[in-house]
Short mmCIF file of C-alpha atoms in Angstrom, two decimals:
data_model
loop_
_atom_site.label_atom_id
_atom_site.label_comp_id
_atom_site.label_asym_id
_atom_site.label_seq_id
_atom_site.Cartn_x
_atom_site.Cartn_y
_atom_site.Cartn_z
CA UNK A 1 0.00 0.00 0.00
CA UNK A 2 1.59 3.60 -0.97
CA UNK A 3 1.89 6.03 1.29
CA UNK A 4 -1.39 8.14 0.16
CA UNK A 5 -3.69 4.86 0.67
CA UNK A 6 -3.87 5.13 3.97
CA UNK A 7 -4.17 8.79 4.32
CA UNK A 8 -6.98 8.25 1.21
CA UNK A 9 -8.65 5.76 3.52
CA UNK A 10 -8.82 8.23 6.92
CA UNK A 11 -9.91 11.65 4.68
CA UNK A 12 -12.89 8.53 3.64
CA UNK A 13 -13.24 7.91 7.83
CA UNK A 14 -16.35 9.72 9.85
CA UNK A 15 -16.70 8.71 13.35
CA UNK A 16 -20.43 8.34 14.22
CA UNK A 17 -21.74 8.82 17.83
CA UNK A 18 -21.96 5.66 19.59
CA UNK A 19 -23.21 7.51 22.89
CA UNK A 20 -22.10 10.00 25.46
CA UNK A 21 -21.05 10.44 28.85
CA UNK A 22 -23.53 11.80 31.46
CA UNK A 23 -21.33 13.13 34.73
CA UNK A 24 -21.23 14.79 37.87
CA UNK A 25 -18.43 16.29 36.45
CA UNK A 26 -19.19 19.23 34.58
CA UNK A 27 -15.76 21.10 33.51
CA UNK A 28 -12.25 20.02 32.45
CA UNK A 29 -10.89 21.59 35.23
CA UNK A 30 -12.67 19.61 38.20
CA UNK A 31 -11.80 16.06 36.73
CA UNK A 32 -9.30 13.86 37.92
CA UNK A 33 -6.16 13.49 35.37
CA UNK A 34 -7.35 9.80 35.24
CA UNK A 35 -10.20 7.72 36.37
CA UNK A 36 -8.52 5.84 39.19
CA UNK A 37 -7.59 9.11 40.61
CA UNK A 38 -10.70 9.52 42.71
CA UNK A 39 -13.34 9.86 39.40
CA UNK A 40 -17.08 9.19 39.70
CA UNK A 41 -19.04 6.50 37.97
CA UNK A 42 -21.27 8.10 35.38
CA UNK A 43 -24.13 6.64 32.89
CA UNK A 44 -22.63 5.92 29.16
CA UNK A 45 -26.84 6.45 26.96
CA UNK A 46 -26.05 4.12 23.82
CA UNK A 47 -27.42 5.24 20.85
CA UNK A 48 -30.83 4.47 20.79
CA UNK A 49 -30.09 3.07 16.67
CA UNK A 50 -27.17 0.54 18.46
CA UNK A 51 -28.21 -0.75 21.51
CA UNK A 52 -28.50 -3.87 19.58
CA UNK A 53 -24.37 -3.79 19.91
CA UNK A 54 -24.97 -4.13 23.65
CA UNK A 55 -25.94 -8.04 23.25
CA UNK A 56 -24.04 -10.38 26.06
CA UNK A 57 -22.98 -7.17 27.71
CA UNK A 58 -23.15 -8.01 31.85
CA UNK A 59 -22.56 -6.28 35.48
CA UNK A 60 -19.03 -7.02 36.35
CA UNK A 61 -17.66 -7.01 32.99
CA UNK A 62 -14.55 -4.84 32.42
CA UNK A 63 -15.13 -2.68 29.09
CA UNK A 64 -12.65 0.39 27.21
CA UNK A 65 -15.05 2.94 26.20
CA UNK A 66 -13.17 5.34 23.63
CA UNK A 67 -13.90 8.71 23.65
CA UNK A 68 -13.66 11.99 21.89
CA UNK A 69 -11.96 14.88 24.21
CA UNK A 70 -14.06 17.32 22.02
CA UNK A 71 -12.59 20.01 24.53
CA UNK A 72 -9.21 19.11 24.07
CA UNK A 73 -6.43 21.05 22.10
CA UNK A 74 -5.53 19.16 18.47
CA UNK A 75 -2.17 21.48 17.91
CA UNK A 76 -0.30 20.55 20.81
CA UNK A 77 2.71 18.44 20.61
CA UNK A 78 4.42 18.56 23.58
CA UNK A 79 3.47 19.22 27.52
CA UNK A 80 4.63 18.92 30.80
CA UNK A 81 3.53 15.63 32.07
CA UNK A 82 0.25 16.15 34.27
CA UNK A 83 0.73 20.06 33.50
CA UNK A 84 3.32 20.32 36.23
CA UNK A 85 6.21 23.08 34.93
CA UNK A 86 9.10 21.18 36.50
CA UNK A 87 8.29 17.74 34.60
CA UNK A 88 10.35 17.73 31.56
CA UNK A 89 8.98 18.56 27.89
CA UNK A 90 7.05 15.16 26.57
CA UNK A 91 5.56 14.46 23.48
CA UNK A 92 2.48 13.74 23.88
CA UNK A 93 2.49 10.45 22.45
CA UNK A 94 4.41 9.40 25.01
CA UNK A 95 1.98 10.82 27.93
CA UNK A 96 -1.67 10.12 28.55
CA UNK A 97 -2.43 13.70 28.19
CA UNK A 98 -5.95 14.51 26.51
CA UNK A 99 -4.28 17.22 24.48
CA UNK A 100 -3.15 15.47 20.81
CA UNK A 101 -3.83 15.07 17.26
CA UNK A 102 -6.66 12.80 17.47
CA UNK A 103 -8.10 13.47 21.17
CA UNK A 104 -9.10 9.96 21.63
CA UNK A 105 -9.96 8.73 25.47
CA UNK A 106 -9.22 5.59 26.38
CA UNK A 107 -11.12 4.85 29.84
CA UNK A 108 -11.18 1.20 31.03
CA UNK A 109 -14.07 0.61 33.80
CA UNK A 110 -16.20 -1.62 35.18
CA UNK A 111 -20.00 -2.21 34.33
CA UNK A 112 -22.12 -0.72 37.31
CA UNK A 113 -25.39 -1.51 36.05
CA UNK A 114 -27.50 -2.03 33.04
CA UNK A 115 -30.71 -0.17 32.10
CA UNK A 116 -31.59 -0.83 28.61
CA UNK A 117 -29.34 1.70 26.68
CA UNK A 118 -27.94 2.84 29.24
CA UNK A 119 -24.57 1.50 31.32
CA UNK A 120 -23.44 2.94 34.80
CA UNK A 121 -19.58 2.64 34.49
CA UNK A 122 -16.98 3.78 36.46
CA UNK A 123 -14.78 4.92 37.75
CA UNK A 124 -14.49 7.28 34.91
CA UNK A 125 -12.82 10.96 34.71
CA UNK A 126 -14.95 12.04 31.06
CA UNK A 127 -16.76 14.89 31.77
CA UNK A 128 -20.14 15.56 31.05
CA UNK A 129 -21.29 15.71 27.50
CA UNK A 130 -18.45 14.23 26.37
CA UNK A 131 -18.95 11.83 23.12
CA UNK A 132 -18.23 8.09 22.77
CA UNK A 133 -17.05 6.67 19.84
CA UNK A 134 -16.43 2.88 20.29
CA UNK A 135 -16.84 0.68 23.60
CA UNK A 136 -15.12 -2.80 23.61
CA UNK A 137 -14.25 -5.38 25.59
CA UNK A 138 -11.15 -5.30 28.00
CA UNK A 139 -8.07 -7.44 26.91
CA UNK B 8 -25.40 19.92 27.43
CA UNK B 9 -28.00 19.04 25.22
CA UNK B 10 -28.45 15.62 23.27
CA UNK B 11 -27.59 17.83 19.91
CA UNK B 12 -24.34 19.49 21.16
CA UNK B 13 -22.28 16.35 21.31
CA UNK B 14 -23.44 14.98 18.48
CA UNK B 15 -23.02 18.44 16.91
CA UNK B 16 -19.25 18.39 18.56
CA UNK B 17 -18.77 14.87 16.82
CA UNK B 18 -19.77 16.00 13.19
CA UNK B 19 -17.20 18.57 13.51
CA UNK B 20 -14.46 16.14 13.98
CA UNK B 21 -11.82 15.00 11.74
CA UNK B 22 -9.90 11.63 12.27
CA UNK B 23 -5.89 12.92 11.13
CA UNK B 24 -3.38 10.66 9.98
CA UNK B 25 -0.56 10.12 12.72
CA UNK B 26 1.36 7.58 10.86
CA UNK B 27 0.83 4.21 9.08
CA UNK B 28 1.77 0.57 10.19
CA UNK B 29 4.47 -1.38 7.76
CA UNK B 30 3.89 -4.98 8.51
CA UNK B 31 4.63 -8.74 7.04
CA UNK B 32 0.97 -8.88 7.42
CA UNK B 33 -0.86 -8.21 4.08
CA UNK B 34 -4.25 -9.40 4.59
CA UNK B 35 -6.64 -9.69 7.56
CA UNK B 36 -7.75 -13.78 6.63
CA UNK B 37 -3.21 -13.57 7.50
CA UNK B 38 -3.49 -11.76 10.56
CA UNK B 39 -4.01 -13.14 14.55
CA UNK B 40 -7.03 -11.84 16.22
CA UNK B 41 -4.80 -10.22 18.86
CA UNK B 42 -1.06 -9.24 19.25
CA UNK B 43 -0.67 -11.59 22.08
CA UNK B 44 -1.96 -14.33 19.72
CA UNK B 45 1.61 -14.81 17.16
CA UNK B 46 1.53 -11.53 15.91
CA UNK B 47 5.00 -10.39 14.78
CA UNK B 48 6.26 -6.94 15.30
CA UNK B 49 5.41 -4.26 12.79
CA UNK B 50 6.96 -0.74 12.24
CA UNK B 51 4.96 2.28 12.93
CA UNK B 52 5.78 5.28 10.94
CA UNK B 53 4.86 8.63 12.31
CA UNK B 54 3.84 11.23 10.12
CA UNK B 55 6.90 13.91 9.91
CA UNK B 56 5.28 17.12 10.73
CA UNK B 57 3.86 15.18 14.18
CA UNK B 58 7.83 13.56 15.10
CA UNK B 59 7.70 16.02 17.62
CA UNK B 60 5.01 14.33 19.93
CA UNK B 61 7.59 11.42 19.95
CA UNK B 62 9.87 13.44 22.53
CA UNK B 63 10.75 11.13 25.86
CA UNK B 64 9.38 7.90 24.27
CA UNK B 65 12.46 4.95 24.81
CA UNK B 66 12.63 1.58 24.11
CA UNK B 67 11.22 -0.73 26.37
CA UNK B 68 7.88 2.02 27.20
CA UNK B 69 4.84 0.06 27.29
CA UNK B 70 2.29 2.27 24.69
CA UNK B 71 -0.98 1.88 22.99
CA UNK B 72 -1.86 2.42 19.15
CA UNK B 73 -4.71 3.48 18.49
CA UNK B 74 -5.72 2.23 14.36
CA UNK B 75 -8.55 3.05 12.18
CA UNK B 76 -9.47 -0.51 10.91
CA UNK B 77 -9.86 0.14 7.37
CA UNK B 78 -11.18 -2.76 6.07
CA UNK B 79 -13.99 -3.70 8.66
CA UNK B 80 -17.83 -3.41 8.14
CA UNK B 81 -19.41 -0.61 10.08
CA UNK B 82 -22.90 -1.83 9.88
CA UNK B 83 -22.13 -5.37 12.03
CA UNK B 84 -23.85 -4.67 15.56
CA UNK B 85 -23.85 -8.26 16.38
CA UNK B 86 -21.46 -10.76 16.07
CA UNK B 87 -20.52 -14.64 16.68
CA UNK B 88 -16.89 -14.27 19.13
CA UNK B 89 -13.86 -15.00 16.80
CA UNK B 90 -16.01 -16.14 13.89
CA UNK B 91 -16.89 -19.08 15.74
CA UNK B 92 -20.65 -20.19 14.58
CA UNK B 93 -20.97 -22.12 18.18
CA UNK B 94 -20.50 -18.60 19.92
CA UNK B 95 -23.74 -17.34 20.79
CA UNK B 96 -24.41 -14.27 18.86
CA UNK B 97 -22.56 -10.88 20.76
CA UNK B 98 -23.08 -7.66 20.60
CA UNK B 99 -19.71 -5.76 19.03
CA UNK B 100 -19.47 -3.02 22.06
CA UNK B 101 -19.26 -6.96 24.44
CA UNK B 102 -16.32 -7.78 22.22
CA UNK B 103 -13.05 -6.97 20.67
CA UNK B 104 -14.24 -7.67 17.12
CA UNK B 105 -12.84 -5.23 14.23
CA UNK B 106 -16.51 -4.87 12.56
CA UNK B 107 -18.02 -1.85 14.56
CA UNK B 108 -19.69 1.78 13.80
CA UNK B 109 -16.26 3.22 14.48
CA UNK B 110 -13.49 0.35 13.82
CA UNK B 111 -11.30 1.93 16.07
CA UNK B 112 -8.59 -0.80 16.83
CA UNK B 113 -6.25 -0.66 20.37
CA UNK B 114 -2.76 -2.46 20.68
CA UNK B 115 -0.90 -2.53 23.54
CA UNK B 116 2.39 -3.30 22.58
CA UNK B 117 6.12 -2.88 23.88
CA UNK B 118 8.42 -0.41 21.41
CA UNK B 119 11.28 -2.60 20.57
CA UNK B 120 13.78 0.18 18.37
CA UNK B 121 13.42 4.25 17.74
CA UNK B 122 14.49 4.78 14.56
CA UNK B 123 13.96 8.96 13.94
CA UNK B 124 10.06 8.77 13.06
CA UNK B 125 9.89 5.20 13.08
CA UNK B 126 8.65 2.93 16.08
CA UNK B 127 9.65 -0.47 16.05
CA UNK B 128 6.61 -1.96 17.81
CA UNK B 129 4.94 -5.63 19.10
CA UNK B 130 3.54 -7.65 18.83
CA UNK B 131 1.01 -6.04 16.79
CA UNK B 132 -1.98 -8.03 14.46
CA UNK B 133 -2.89 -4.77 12.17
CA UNK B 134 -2.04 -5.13 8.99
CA UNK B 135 0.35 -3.67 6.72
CA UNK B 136 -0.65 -0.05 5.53
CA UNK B 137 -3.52 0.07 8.62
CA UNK B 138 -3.79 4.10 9.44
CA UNK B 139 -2.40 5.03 12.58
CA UNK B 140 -4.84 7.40 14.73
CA UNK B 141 -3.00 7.90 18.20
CA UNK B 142 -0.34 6.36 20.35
CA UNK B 143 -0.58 6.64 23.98
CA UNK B 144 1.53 5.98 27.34
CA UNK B 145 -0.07 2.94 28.21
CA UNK B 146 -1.90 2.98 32.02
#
């Protein structure tokens, strides 16, 4: 594959909503850094259209739900490591920081409860609003 | 925030290439259904213009790639686990199958070489010329 097939096949890509987060948590600034840093559970509404994608799921399991950081900052390349100035310059493919190209979330939890679309999962440091693009079984 | 604004937030995103993965693997029928599972180790090559996010990553870091898996079907919601017709029917979001509404794929793999732009990564089960979305510290 040349070089401009892939990049061909991503231009192609649209991510559709899968759900969204509904939190306590209602700014960037008042969530933990990461979700087992003292983060609330929170309800995860699937879309209505693919709940049917929800099949076999079960209280207990432990699931990755993928989000989109839709407040996050696309341009940045480099940060001090949990924003602290005296933590050396990182690029931020080598940190977990929400600031990137692609602001993708990665968030493993644990199934609360089930109530028809809707999951409880937690603990979980998205904040409210925030969209979900792909849930998945942990490895 | 209302039921509109995330999906609204969504529409407005853009997937952007971050690199591409060079592999032995050409075909998915070829490819293990998870790293851990034989997959060999691939090379990831980062996009130029974003070789500065790669500051601070060293061999031996523990990461996760983040693929757009270009040649699933979006429209499976349900699915039989690892194509096995004696697995009761699954829903995709209970599973770690590629077909899903957003094929998003997740690899946790160990980088093996740094080569300027160029990640020697594995085990990893994309496939050569899969588009690379994100690389993270892994948790």
């Amino acid at each position: 594959m040349r070089t401009s097939s892939y990049r061909a096949a991503l231009a192609r890509a649209r991510l559709r909503p899968v759900g969204v987060i509904r939190s306590t948590l209602k700014s960037r600034k008042a969530a933990p850094r990461q979700g087992n840093e003292g983060a609330p559970d929170a309800w995860l509404e699937v879309e209505p259209s693919l709940a049917k994608g929800l099949l076999g799921m079960a209280v207990g399991d432990a699931i990755v739900v993928v989000t989109w950081l839709h407040r996050a900052d696309r341009d940045v390349l480099r940060v001090h490591p949990r924003s602290i100035a005296s933590n050396p310059l990182t690029g931020v493919f080598a940190t977990r920081s929400p600031d990137r190209p692609n602001p993708l979330g990665l968030h493993p939890v644990v199934v609360r409860a089930i109530d028809g679309n809707r999951l409880r999962i937690g603990p979980i440091e998205a904040i409210d609003g925030t969209p979900v693009v792909d849930i998945k079984a942990d490895c």
